[in-house]
mmCIF file of C-alpha atoms and ligand atoms in Angstrom:
data_model
loop_
_atom_site.group_PDB
_atom_site.id
_atom_site.type_symbol
_atom_site.label_atom_id
_atom_site.label_comp_id
_atom_site.label_asym_id
_atom_site.label_seq_id
_atom_site.Cartn_x
_atom_site.Cartn_y
_atom_site.Cartn_z
ATOM 1 C CA MET A 885 108.168 -42.911 296.631
ATOM 2 C CA SER A 886 105.394 -41.677 298.993
ATOM 3 C CA ARG A 887 106.654 -39.126 301.457
ATOM 4 C CA PRO A 888 105.709 -39.194 305.194
ATOM 5 C CA PRO A 889 103.328 -36.401 306.288
ATOM 6 C CA VAL A 890 105.426 -33.547 307.699
ATOM 7 C CA THR A 891 103.913 -32.101 310.875
ATOM 8 C CA VAL A 892 107.167 -30.674 312.244
ATOM 9 C CA ALA A 893 109.910 -29.778 309.744
ATOM 10 C CA PRO A 894 112.928 -32.091 309.965
ATOM 11 C CA VAL A 895 115.744 -30.488 311.944
ATOM 12 C CA ILE A 896 119.409 -30.745 310.920
ATOM 13 C CA VAL A 897 122.020 -29.941 313.569
ATOM 14 C CA GLY A 898 125.344 -28.920 312.014
ATOM 15 C CA GLY A 899 126.048 -27.234 308.688
ATOM 16 C CA GLY A 900 129.229 -29.030 307.595
ATOM 17 C CA PRO A 901 129.222 -31.250 304.483
ATOM 18 C CA ALA A 902 126.857 -33.829 306.030
ATOM 19 C CA GLY A 903 124.277 -31.317 307.257
ATOM 20 C CA ALA A 904 124.337 -29.165 304.124
ATOM 21 C CA ALA A 905 124.011 -32.248 301.890
ATOM 22 C CA ALA A 906 121.032 -33.513 303.930
ATOM 23 C CA GLY A 907 119.330 -30.129 303.595
ATOM 24 C CA ILE A 908 119.856 -30.118 299.816
ATOM 25 C CA ALA A 909 118.679 -33.739 299.423
ATOM 26 C CA LEU A 910 115.514 -33.073 301.440
ATOM 27 C CA LEU A 911 114.821 -29.993 299.353
ATOM 28 C CA GLN A 912 115.303 -32.015 296.167
ATOM 29 C CA ALA A 913 112.392 -34.138 297.478
ATOM 30 C CA GLY A 914 110.320 -31.029 298.215
ATOM 31 C CA VAL A 915 110.917 -30.897 302.003
ATOM 32 C CA ARG A 916 112.222 -27.732 303.667
ATOM 33 C CA ALA A 917 114.321 -28.555 306.731
ATOM 34 C CA VAL A 918 115.526 -26.260 309.506
ATOM 35 C CA LEU A 919 119.347 -26.345 309.714
ATOM 36 C CA LEU A 920 121.029 -25.083 312.887
ATOM 37 C CA GLU A 921 124.729 -24.182 312.575
ATOM 38 C CA ARG A 922 126.693 -22.728 315.466
ATOM 39 C CA LEU A 923 129.046 -20.604 313.330
ATOM 40 C CA ASP A 924 128.062 -17.409 311.505
ATOM 41 C CA VAL A 925 130.499 -18.239 308.697
ATOM 42 C CA PRO A 926 132.091 -21.638 308.068
ATOM 43 C CA GLY A 927 135.453 -22.121 309.778
ATOM 44 C CA ASP A 928 138.478 -23.938 308.380
ATOM 45 C CA THR A 929 137.842 -27.349 309.937
ATOM 46 C CA ILE A 930 140.929 -29.495 310.589
ATOM 47 C CA CYS A 931 140.993 -31.782 307.608
ATOM 48 C CA GLY A 932 143.430 -32.852 304.913
ATOM 49 C CA GLY A 933 141.512 -30.924 302.270
ATOM 50 C CA PHE A 934 141.574 -33.883 299.876
ATOM 51 C CA LEU A 935 138.316 -34.648 298.055
ATOM 52 C CA SER A 936 138.479 -38.071 296.435
ATOM 53 C CA TRP A 937 137.140 -38.641 292.919
ATOM 54 C CA ARG A 938 134.125 -40.380 294.487
ATOM 55 C CA THR A 939 133.464 -37.383 296.718
ATOM 56 C CA VAL A 940 133.700 -35.100 293.688
ATOM 57 C CA GLU A 941 130.993 -37.231 291.993
ATOM 58 C CA ARG A 942 128.769 -36.940 295.075
ATOM 59 C CA ILE A 943 129.131 -33.150 295.042
ATOM 60 C CA ALA A 944 128.042 -33.130 291.395
ATOM 61 C CA ALA A 945 125.025 -35.316 292.321
ATOM 62 C CA LEU A 946 123.898 -32.541 294.678
ATOM 63 C CA GLY A 947 123.645 -30.282 291.637
ATOM 64 C CA ILE A 948 126.851 -28.392 292.485
ATOM 65 C CA ASP A 949 129.396 -28.060 289.692
ATOM 66 C CA PRO A 950 132.707 -29.365 291.162
ATOM 67 C CA ASP A 951 134.513 -26.773 289.005
ATOM 68 C CA SER A 952 132.807 -24.069 291.081
ATOM 69 C CA LEU A 953 134.956 -25.182 294.045
ATOM 70 C CA GLY A 954 138.002 -23.901 292.163
ATOM 71 C CA GLY A 955 140.021 -26.735 293.727
ATOM 72 C CA HIS A 956 143.508 -27.850 292.817
ATOM 73 C CA ARG A 957 143.378 -30.904 290.539
ATOM 74 C CA VAL A 958 144.997 -34.011 292.061
ATOM 75 C CA SER A 959 145.745 -36.884 289.708
ATOM 76 C CA ASP A 960 148.388 -38.934 291.597
ATOM 77 C CA VAL A 961 149.019 -40.440 294.997
ATOM 78 C CA ALA A 962 152.472 -40.960 296.537
ATOM 79 C CA LEU A 963 153.284 -43.034 299.612
ATOM 80 C CA TYR A 964 156.514 -42.316 301.493
ATOM 81 C CA VAL A 965 158.148 -44.494 304.131
ATOM 82 C CA GLY A 966 161.576 -43.464 305.404
ATOM 83 C CA GLY A 967 163.570 -42.601 302.294
ATOM 84 C CA LYS A 968 161.425 -44.663 299.891
ATOM 85 C CA GLU A 969 158.489 -43.626 297.713
ATOM 86 C CA GLN A 970 155.781 -45.372 295.694
ATOM 87 C CA GLY A 971 153.518 -43.427 293.371
ATOM 88 C CA ALA A 972 150.384 -44.232 291.368
ATOM 89 C CA THR A 973 147.811 -42.506 289.228
ATOM 90 C CA LEU A 974 144.413 -42.152 290.893
ATOM 91 C CA PRO A 975 141.471 -43.891 289.173
ATOM 92 C CA ALA A 976 140.012 -40.428 288.389
ATOM 93 C CA PRO A 977 141.024 -36.855 289.252
ATOM 94 C CA ALA A 978 140.468 -35.690 292.823
ATOM 95 C CA LEU A 979 140.591 -32.152 294.262
ATOM 96 C CA GLY A 980 142.482 -30.229 296.926
ATOM 97 C CA VAL A 981 140.090 -27.690 298.481
ATOM 98 C CA SER A 982 140.151 -25.862 301.810
ATOM 99 C CA ARG A 983 137.291 -26.713 304.118
ATOM 100 C CA GLN A 984 136.368 -23.060 304.414
ATOM 101 C CA ARG A 985 135.787 -22.976 300.655
ATOM 102 C CA LEU A 986 133.981 -26.329 300.504
ATOM 103 C CA ASP A 987 131.742 -25.736 303.523
ATOM 104 C CA SER A 988 130.843 -22.197 302.379
ATOM 105 C CA ILE A 989 129.827 -23.375 298.914
ATOM 106 C CA LEU A 990 127.746 -26.289 300.210
ATOM 107 C CA LEU A 991 125.970 -24.300 302.928
ATOM 108 C CA ASP A 992 125.364 -21.305 300.656
ATOM 109 C CA ALA A 993 123.904 -23.691 298.058
ATOM 110 C CA ALA A 994 121.576 -25.180 300.679
ATOM 111 C CA GLN A 995 120.458 -21.746 301.843
ATOM 112 C CA GLY A 996 120.206 -20.326 298.332
ATOM 113 C CA ARG A 997 117.898 -23.160 297.278
ATOM 114 C CA GLY A 998 115.568 -22.620 300.226
ATOM 115 C CA VAL A 999 116.766 -24.652 303.230
ATOM 116 C CA ASP A 1000 115.926 -22.720 306.419
ATOM 117 C CA VAL A 1001 119.567 -22.223 307.480
ATOM 118 C CA ARG A 1002 119.915 -20.546 310.879
ATOM 119 C CA ARG A 1003 123.514 -19.547 311.527
ATOM 120 C CA GLY A 1004 124.995 -18.674 314.914
ATOM 121 C CA GLN A 1005 122.683 -21.208 316.639
ATOM 122 C CA THR A 1006 124.460 -23.621 318.982
ATOM 123 C CA VAL A 1007 122.537 -26.652 320.173
ATOM 124 C CA ARG A 1008 123.325 -27.302 323.825
ATOM 125 C CA ALA A 1009 121.151 -30.283 324.716
ATOM 126 C CA LEU A 1010 119.102 -32.876 322.911
ATOM 127 C CA GLY A 1011 115.865 -34.114 324.482
ATOM 128 C CA ASP A 1012 113.547 -36.891 323.237
ATOM 129 C CA ALA A 1013 111.265 -34.508 321.345
ATOM 130 C CA ASP A 1014 112.984 -31.125 321.480
ATOM 131 C CA LEU A 1015 116.389 -29.514 321.679
ATOM 132 C CA THR A 1016 117.713 -26.569 323.640
ATOM 133 C CA LEU A 1017 119.755 -23.820 322.046
ATOM 134 C CA ALA A 1018 122.545 -21.904 323.778
ATOM 135 C CA ASP A 1019 120.219 -18.876 324.020
ATOM 136 C CA GLY A 1020 117.681 -21.010 325.927
ATOM 137 C CA ASN A 1021 115.189 -21.328 323.067
ATOM 138 C CA ILE A 1022 113.553 -24.728 322.573
ATOM 139 C CA VAL A 1023 113.097 -26.270 319.115
ATOM 140 C CA PRO A 1024 110.715 -29.255 318.787
ATOM 141 C CA TRP A 1025 111.624 -32.185 316.550
ATOM 142 C CA ASP A 1026 110.350 -35.572 315.555
ATOM 143 C CA SER A 1027 113.012 -36.279 312.920
ATOM 144 C CA LEU A 1028 116.521 -35.011 313.620
ATOM 145 C CA PHE A 1029 119.597 -35.289 311.414
ATOM 146 C CA LEU A 1030 122.631 -35.190 313.700
ATOM 147 C CA ALA A 1031 125.553 -33.707 311.740
ATOM 148 C CA THR A 1032 127.726 -32.081 314.414
ATOM 149 C CA GLY A 1033 130.823 -33.836 313.055
ATOM 150 C CA LYS A 1034 133.779 -33.780 315.396
ATOM 151 C CA SER A 1035 131.725 -32.291 318.271
ATOM 152 C CA ASP A 1036 129.490 -34.515 320.355
ATOM 153 C CA LEU A 1037 126.175 -33.471 321.845
ATOM 154 C CA ARG A 1038 125.478 -34.393 325.432
ATOM 155 C CA GLY A 1039 123.333 -37.513 325.651
ATOM 156 C CA VAL A 1040 124.314 -38.826 322.200
ATOM 157 C CA SER A 1041 128.121 -38.774 322.504
ATOM 158 C CA ARG A 1042 130.235 -41.249 320.612
ATOM 159 C CA PRO A 1043 132.192 -43.614 322.870
ATOM 160 C CA ARG A 1044 135.849 -42.800 323.522
ATOM 161 C CA GLY A 1045 138.503 -45.414 324.067
ATOM 162 C CA GLY A 1046 139.665 -48.313 321.949
ATOM 163 C CA THR A 1047 142.977 -46.520 321.472
ATOM 164 C CA GLY A 1048 144.883 -48.518 324.068
ATOM 165 C CA GLY A 1049 145.288 -45.459 326.264
ATOM 166 C CA ASP A 1050 147.197 -43.658 323.500
ATOM 167 C CA PRO A 1051 144.677 -41.299 321.841
ATOM 168 C CA GLU A 1052 144.972 -40.090 318.262
ATOM 169 C CA LEU A 1053 145.268 -36.399 317.522
ATOM 170 C CA GLY A 1054 144.852 -34.344 314.365
ATOM 171 C CA LEU A 1055 147.294 -31.484 313.629
ATOM 172 C CA ARG A 1056 147.197 -29.103 310.693
ATOM 173 C CA LEU A 1057 149.823 -26.721 309.328
ATOM 174 C CA ARG A 1058 149.292 -24.503 306.275
ATOM 175 C CA LEU A 1059 152.391 -24.034 304.081
ATOM 176 C CA ALA A 1060 152.492 -20.803 302.069
ATOM 177 C CA PRO A 1061 152.506 -21.090 298.254
ATOM 178 C CA SER A 1062 155.934 -21.333 296.646
ATOM 179 C CA PRO A 1063 157.284 -22.513 293.276
ATOM 180 C CA ALA A 1064 159.236 -25.271 295.074
ATOM 181 C CA LEU A 1065 156.081 -26.634 296.747
ATOM 182 C CA THR A 1066 154.180 -26.498 293.468
ATOM 183 C CA ARG A 1067 156.957 -28.488 291.803
ATOM 184 C CA MET A 1068 157.042 -31.127 294.559
ATOM 185 C CA VAL A 1069 153.397 -31.481 295.646
ATOM 186 C CA GLY A 1070 151.308 -29.974 292.826
ATOM 187 C CA GLY A 1071 148.946 -32.554 291.306
ATOM 188 C CA ARG A 1072 149.591 -35.154 294.048
ATOM 189 C CA ILE A 1073 148.236 -36.292 297.355
ATOM 190 C CA GLU A 1074 151.257 -37.308 299.417
ATOM 191 C CA LEU A 1075 151.108 -39.591 302.441
ATOM 192 C CA HIS A 1076 154.281 -39.645 304.552
ATOM 193 C CA LEU A 1077 154.010 -42.606 306.943
ATOM 194 C CA PHE A 1078 155.980 -42.710 310.187
ATOM 195 C CA ASP A 1079 156.072 -44.413 313.559
ATOM 196 C CA ARG A 1080 152.582 -43.897 315.117
ATOM 197 C CA GLY A 1081 151.220 -41.535 312.499
ATOM 198 C CA TYR A 1082 151.213 -40.006 309.044
ATOM 199 C CA ILE A 1083 151.241 -36.583 307.386
ATOM 200 C CA GLY A 1084 149.142 -35.928 304.288
ATOM 201 C CA LEU A 1085 150.087 -33.089 301.953
ATOM 202 C CA VAL A 1086 147.854 -31.622 299.262
ATOM 203 C CA MET A 1087 147.776 -28.335 297.403
ATOM 204 C CA GLN A 1088 144.608 -26.269 297.745
ATOM 205 C CA GLU A 1089 142.815 -23.676 295.631
ATOM 206 C CA ASP A 1090 145.163 -20.795 296.541
ATOM 207 C CA GLY A 1091 148.404 -22.745 295.971
ATOM 208 C CA SER A 1092 149.006 -23.226 299.696
ATOM 209 C CA VAL A 1093 149.718 -26.769 300.879
ATOM 210 C CA ASN A 1094 147.716 -28.313 303.686
ATOM 211 C CA ALA A 1095 149.962 -30.498 305.858
ATOM 212 C CA CYS A 1096 147.615 -32.555 308.001
ATOM 213 C CA MET A 1097 148.822 -35.113 310.514
ATOM 214 C CA ALA A 1098 147.147 -37.867 312.502
ATOM 215 C CA VAL A 1099 149.416 -39.008 315.320
ATOM 216 C CA ARG A 1100 149.380 -40.866 318.607
ATOM 217 C CA LYS A 1101 149.725 -38.703 321.682
ATOM 218 C CA SER A 1102 152.751 -40.738 322.841
ATOM 219 C CA ARG A 1103 154.634 -39.775 319.630
ATOM 220 C CA LEU A 1104 153.946 -36.102 320.274
ATOM 221 C CA ALA A 1105 155.247 -36.532 323.828
ATOM 222 C CA ASP A 1106 158.407 -38.315 322.572
ATOM 223 C CA ALA A 1107 159.130 -35.361 320.270
ATOM 224 C CA GLY A 1108 159.038 -32.858 323.120
ATOM 225 C CA GLY A 1109 155.304 -32.364 323.564
ATOM 226 C CA THR A 1110 154.617 -29.497 321.142
ATOM 227 C CA PRO A 1111 153.278 -29.823 317.579
ATOM 228 C CA ALA A 1112 156.050 -27.553 316.212
ATOM 229 C CA ARG A 1113 158.739 -29.791 317.739
ATOM 230 C CA LEU A 1114 157.049 -32.862 316.298
ATOM 231 C CA PHE A 1115 157.011 -31.371 312.774
ATOM 232 C CA ALA A 1116 160.696 -30.428 313.179
ATOM 233 C CA ARG A 1117 161.621 -33.910 314.463
ATOM 234 C CA LEU A 1118 159.795 -35.602 311.573
ATOM 235 C CA ALA A 1119 161.581 -33.364 309.083
ATOM 236 C CA ASP A 1120 164.895 -34.522 310.609
ATOM 237 C CA GLU A 1121 163.878 -38.164 310.097
ATOM 238 C CA MET A 1122 162.317 -37.931 306.610
ATOM 239 C CA PRO A 1123 164.306 -36.197 303.846
ATOM 240 C CA ALA A 1124 161.374 -35.780 301.424
ATOM 241 C CA LEU A 1125 159.275 -34.227 304.171
ATOM 242 C CA ALA A 1126 162.177 -31.933 305.108
ATOM 243 C CA ASP A 1127 162.206 -30.588 301.517
ATOM 244 C CA ARG A 1128 158.513 -29.756 301.765
ATOM 245 C CA LEU A 1129 158.771 -28.159 305.217
ATOM 246 C CA ALA A 1130 161.879 -26.147 304.301
ATOM 247 C CA ASP A 1131 160.070 -22.794 304.486
ATOM 248 C CA MET A 1132 158.096 -23.596 307.632
ATOM 249 C CA PRO A 1133 158.241 -20.537 309.906
ATOM 250 C CA ALA A 1134 160.105 -20.847 313.230
ATOM 251 C CA ASP A 1135 156.868 -20.310 315.145
ATOM 252 C CA PRO A 1136 154.220 -21.894 312.881
ATOM 253 C CA GLN A 1137 150.489 -21.740 313.517
ATOM 254 C CA ILE A 1138 149.354 -25.334 314.025
ATOM 255 C CA ASP A 1139 145.715 -26.233 314.668
ATOM 256 C CA ALA A 1140 144.940 -29.303 316.748
ATOM 257 C CA ILE A 1141 142.055 -31.604 317.528
ATOM 258 C CA GLY A 1142 142.155 -34.289 320.222
ATOM 259 C CA ASN A 1143 140.816 -37.812 320.625
ATOM 260 C CA VAL A 1144 139.637 -38.625 317.116
ATOM 261 C CA PRO A 1145 137.564 -41.857 317.404
ATOM 262 C CA TYR A 1146 138.886 -43.437 314.200
ATOM 263 C CA GLY A 1147 137.075 -46.611 313.196
ATOM 264 C CA TRP A 1148 133.883 -45.900 315.147
ATOM 265 C CA ARG A 1149 130.533 -46.665 313.463
ATOM 266 C CA ALA A 1150 126.985 -46.130 314.781
ATOM 267 C CA THR A 1151 125.327 -49.529 314.327
ATOM 268 C CA ASP A 1152 121.902 -48.394 315.586
ATOM 269 C CA THR A 1153 120.164 -45.278 316.846
ATOM 270 C CA ARG A 1154 116.848 -44.210 318.335
ATOM 271 C CA THR A 1155 113.635 -43.543 316.439
ATOM 272 C CA GLY A 1156 113.797 -40.205 314.628
ATOM 273 C CA LEU A 1157 117.539 -39.671 315.184
ATOM 274 C CA PHE A 1158 119.498 -39.998 311.924
ATOM 275 C CA ARG A 1159 123.254 -39.869 312.465
ATOM 276 C CA LEU A 1160 125.304 -38.422 309.600
ATOM 277 C CA GLY A 1161 128.965 -37.849 308.748
ATOM 278 C CA ASP A 1162 131.429 -38.240 311.609
ATOM 279 C CA GLN A 1163 128.431 -38.870 313.860
ATOM 280 C CA ALA A 1164 127.683 -41.996 311.777
ATOM 281 C CA ALA A 1165 131.186 -43.326 311.055
ATOM 282 C CA VAL A 1166 134.759 -42.065 311.402
ATOM 283 C CA ILE A 1167 136.999 -43.463 308.698
ATOM 284 C CA PRO A 1168 140.723 -43.157 309.466
ATOM 285 C CA SER A 1169 141.725 -39.936 307.748
ATOM 286 C CA VAL A 1170 144.635 -41.573 305.902
ATOM 287 C CA ALA A 1171 141.908 -42.652 303.430
ATOM 288 C CA GLY A 1172 140.834 -39.055 302.683
ATOM 289 C CA GLU A 1173 137.204 -40.200 302.482
ATOM 290 C CA GLY A 1174 135.559 -38.521 305.511
ATOM 291 C CA VAL A 1175 133.740 -35.932 303.396
ATOM 292 C CA GLY A 1176 132.616 -38.764 301.109
ATOM 293 C CA ILE A 1177 131.105 -40.514 304.143
ATOM 294 C CA ALA A 1178 129.416 -37.261 305.154
ATOM 295 C CA LEU A 1179 127.742 -36.917 301.738
ATOM 296 C CA ALA A 1180 126.873 -40.619 301.408
ATOM 297 C CA SER A 1181 125.319 -40.750 304.880
ATOM 298 C CA ALA A 1182 123.139 -37.733 304.097
ATOM 299 C CA GLN A 1183 121.873 -39.461 300.959
ATOM 300 C CA SER A 1184 121.131 -42.688 302.882
ATOM 301 C CA ALA A 1185 119.384 -40.893 305.763
ATOM 302 C CA VAL A 1186 117.162 -38.809 303.501
ATOM 303 C CA ALA A 1187 116.191 -41.862 301.402
ATOM 304 C CA HIS A 1188 115.191 -43.794 304.540
ATOM 305 C CA TRP A 1189 113.348 -40.808 305.989
ATOM 306 C CA LEU A 1190 111.392 -40.366 302.757
ATOM 307 C CA SER A 1191 110.287 -43.985 302.768
ATOM 308 C CA ASP A 1192 109.673 -44.588 306.515
ATOM 309 C CA GLY A 1193 109.675 -41.210 308.261
ATOM 310 C CA ALA A 1194 111.112 -41.158 311.814
ATOM 311 C CA LYS A 1195 111.177 -44.967 311.908
ATOM 312 C CA GLY A 1196 113.597 -44.927 308.973
ATOM 313 C CA ALA A 1197 116.382 -43.935 311.384
ATOM 314 C CA HIS A 1198 116.987 -47.572 312.428
ATOM 315 C CA PRO A 1199 117.309 -49.049 308.914
ATOM 316 C CA HIS A 1200 119.404 -46.049 307.820
ATOM 317 C CA GLN A 1201 121.894 -46.511 310.644
ATOM 318 C CA ARG A 1202 122.172 -50.275 310.254
ATOM 319 C CA ALA A 1203 122.454 -50.168 306.463
ATOM 320 C CA PHE A 1204 124.972 -47.329 306.501
ATOM 321 C CA ALA A 1205 127.128 -49.063 309.119
ATOM 322 C CA ARG A 1206 127.225 -52.135 306.855
ATOM 323 C CA HIS A 1207 127.887 -50.033 303.753
ATOM 324 C CA VAL A 1208 130.991 -48.374 305.228
ATOM 325 C CA ALA A 1209 132.301 -51.380 307.174
ATOM 326 C CA ARG A 1210 134.813 -52.465 304.530
ATOM 327 C CA PRO A 1211 136.418 -49.097 303.690
ATOM 328 C CA VAL A 1212 136.570 -48.157 307.391
ATOM 329 C CA ALA A 1213 138.208 -51.490 308.280
ATOM 330 C CA LEU A 1214 140.663 -51.303 305.376
ATOM 331 C CA ALA A 1215 141.598 -47.729 306.196
ATOM 332 C CA GLY A 1216 142.189 -48.915 309.783
ATOM 333 C CA LEU A 1217 144.421 -51.683 308.494
ATOM 334 C CA VAL A 1218 146.437 -49.253 306.359
ATOM 335 C CA LYS A 1219 146.718 -46.897 309.328
ATOM 336 C CA GLY A 1220 147.888 -49.758 311.544
ATOM 337 C CA LEU A 1221 150.456 -51.025 309.018
ATOM 338 C CA GLY A 1222 151.584 -47.555 308.040
ATOM 339 C CA SER A 1223 152.298 -46.439 311.566
ATOM 340 C CA ARG A 1224 154.640 -49.385 312.350
ATOM 341 C CA PRO A 1225 157.915 -48.775 310.517
ATOM 342 C CA ALA A 1226 158.747 -52.418 309.624
ATOM 343 C CA LEU A 1227 155.215 -53.139 308.382
ATOM 344 C CA ALA A 1228 155.083 -49.819 306.512
ATOM 345 C CA ARG A 1229 158.253 -50.771 304.618
ATOM 346 C CA ALA A 1230 156.679 -54.151 303.753
ATOM 347 C CA LEU A 1231 153.533 -52.359 302.508
ATOM 348 C CA LEU A 1232 155.608 -50.113 300.283
ATOM 349 C CA ALA A 1233 157.496 -53.104 298.871
ATOM 350 C CA LEU A 1234 154.208 -54.494 297.484
ATOM 351 C CA PRO A 1235 153.887 -53.551 293.804
ATOM 352 C CA GLY A 1236 150.752 -51.455 293.244
ATOM 353 C CA ALA A 1237 150.200 -50.861 297.000
ATOM 354 C CA ALA A 1238 149.456 -47.153 296.578
ATOM 355 C CA GLN A 1239 146.784 -47.782 293.963
ATOM 356 C CA ILE A 1240 145.189 -50.664 295.866
ATOM 357 C CA VAL A 1241 144.989 -48.536 299.022
ATOM 358 C CA ALA A 1242 143.504 -45.622 297.073
ATOM 359 C CA ARG A 1243 140.811 -47.797 295.477
ATOM 360 C CA LEU A 1244 139.736 -49.985 298.380
ATOM 361 C CA THR A 1245 139.264 -47.238 300.933
ATOM 362 C CA ARG A 1246 136.499 -45.457 298.932
ATOM 363 C CA VAL A 1247 132.863 -45.422 300.054
HETATM 364 C C1 FAD B 1661 143.438 -35.039 310.723
HETATM 365 C C2 FAD B 1661 142.244 -35.211 309.807
HETATM 366 C C3 FAD B 1661 142.408 -35.150 308.423
HETATM 367 C C4 FAD B 1661 141.318 -35.366 307.570
HETATM 368 N N1 FAD B 1661 141.512 -35.297 306.217
HETATM 369 C C5 FAD B 1661 140.473 -35.522 305.385
HETATM 370 C C6 FAD B 1661 140.640 -35.418 303.976
HETATM 371 O O1 FAD B 1661 141.711 -35.076 303.465
HETATM 372 N N2 FAD B 1661 139.569 -35.685 303.180
HETATM 373 C C7 FAD B 1661 138.341 -36.033 303.702
HETATM 374 O O2 FAD B 1661 137.413 -36.297 302.919
HETATM 375 N N3 FAD B 1661 138.151 -36.106 305.033
HETATM 376 C C8 FAD B 1661 139.173 -35.848 305.883
HETATM 377 N N4 FAD B 1661 138.977 -35.879 307.234
HETATM 378 C C9 FAD B 1661 137.637 -36.206 307.744
HETATM 379 C C10 FAD B 1661 136.667 -35.020 307.628
HETATM 380 O O3 FAD B 1661 137.234 -33.870 308.216
HETATM 381 C C11 FAD B 1661 135.352 -35.357 308.329
HETATM 382 O O4 FAD B 1661 134.979 -36.684 308.084
HETATM 383 C C12 FAD B 1661 134.233 -34.417 307.847
HETATM 384 O O5 FAD B 1661 134.529 -33.090 308.225
HETATM 385 C C13 FAD B 1661 132.893 -34.820 308.443
HETATM 386 O O6 FAD B 1661 131.908 -33.906 308.024
HETATM 387 P P1 FAD B 1661 130.655 -33.597 308.965
HETATM 388 O O7 FAD B 1661 129.731 -32.729 308.191
HETATM 389 O O8 FAD B 1661 130.154 -34.860 309.556
HETATM 390 O O9 FAD B 1661 131.261 -32.787 310.216
HETATM 391 P P2 FAD B 1661 132.071 -31.418 310.316
HETATM 392 O O10 FAD B 1661 132.784 -31.131 309.082
HETATM 393 O O11 FAD B 1661 132.853 -31.509 311.588
HETATM 394 O O12 FAD B 1661 130.920 -30.311 310.481
HETATM 395 C C14 FAD B 1661 130.135 -30.236 311.649
HETATM 396 C C15 FAD B 1661 129.392 -28.902 311.660
HETATM 397 O O13 FAD B 1661 128.512 -28.893 312.791
HETATM 398 C C16 FAD B 1661 128.638 -27.649 313.486
HETATM 399 N N5 FAD B 1661 128.315 -27.918 314.892
HETATM 400 C C17 FAD B 1661 129.034 -28.686 315.757
HETATM 401 N N6 FAD B 1661 128.425 -28.720 316.966
HETATM 402 C C18 FAD B 1661 127.301 -27.960 316.854
HETATM 403 C C19 FAD B 1661 126.258 -27.625 317.770
HETATM 404 N N7 FAD B 1661 126.256 -28.068 319.043
HETATM 405 N N8 FAD B 1661 125.254 -26.832 317.330
HETATM 406 C C20 FAD B 1661 125.233 -26.385 316.043
HETATM 407 N N9 FAD B 1661 126.201 -26.663 315.146
HETATM 408 C C21 FAD B 1661 127.220 -27.456 315.532
HETATM 409 C C22 FAD B 1661 130.096 -27.250 313.251
HETATM 410 O O14 FAD B 1661 130.285 -25.861 313.433
HETATM 411 C C23 FAD B 1661 130.322 -27.710 311.817
HETATM 412 O O15 FAD B 1661 129.951 -26.723 310.890
HETATM 413 C C24 FAD B 1661 140.041 -35.640 308.115
HETATM 414 C C25 FAD B 1661 139.862 -35.685 309.501
HETATM 415 C C26 FAD B 1661 140.951 -35.478 310.345
HETATM 416 C C27 FAD B 1661 140.741 -35.529 311.839
#
């Protein structure tokens, strides 16, 4: 494949999975990008911490040994609705890994191989041919890989709305390692479905369990308005969840993120602007495939950039939107069914539902 002449190095904004993967893929093709990341060290992004078997394969394709993540092996999925459970074996082993661990390994790999990673650099504004950093410095670009994930940049924000005036929130609670949790959750990804939301549980590299929830704001309000009250209320309603939350401290630390635009896809872009990861498509997190989308979008964007340069942004965005349409729609359907109690019970009554959901929501 003939590569476009590089007059200005491609710029990547954001050093999460999408940005780091784009940097590595460009380097694999002999192109050294500049990667701007606002944090000095990766934070622990709100995320379920589940890496699907497909995502694990994509990490290996970047030349990173998945074993080096030291993740907790996950071989089964279990769906819970009310007092009922349905389990299934995953098509191939997945991993439970904290985002701090994953993001550090990916970004260190990018930097170690030669990507020009500049940490502690926050992009404030994006112009047509340059961008402005928080310190006032200007960086020119003619091909930009937008990988800011959950944060939008002014001028290229993702639309809000489409949630019927009842936004969706993400909440995350870390449960300390214990033999009881290992016995209950070890080796499984658990999805506890409830009215207007779900909680996913997975064990991570240090034996702690990530309890990550996506929930409508109205449900939080009904439970008393605070995340801790909502967790307590859900434990009252769901016996299996109560067992897992038994050692939750009285005043737990719960991280939150607001207004997650689940289901959004960028169907086009402007010349030179390649959207990646959550800036390209936001799959409902019940699928546990957001990191997979981040890595797949980086691969697509770099392939289109290598064949068409800045003009490749349009075909990348259109093709990627088509590529992820089915898993995003199916994950939306599962989210919709799962968060309505009567429909969730009907879903669980279907033989093989857990395995079908696990398979069809992959990218
Ligand atoms: C509740 C919840 C649970 C989830 N669970 C899972 C799961 O179990 N498995 C899964 O695969 N996915 C899950 N996801 C989805 C997953 O978190 C995202 O899809 C994934 O993080 C997207 O990666 P990214 O690289 O696009 O963005 P991010 O991971 O958000 O990374 C963006 C990076 O850009 C940097 N940045 C942001 N703004 C700027 C700026 N202005 N200047 C410079 N740098 C900037 C940030 O510091 C960050 O490092 C979940 C999401 C939610 C909300």
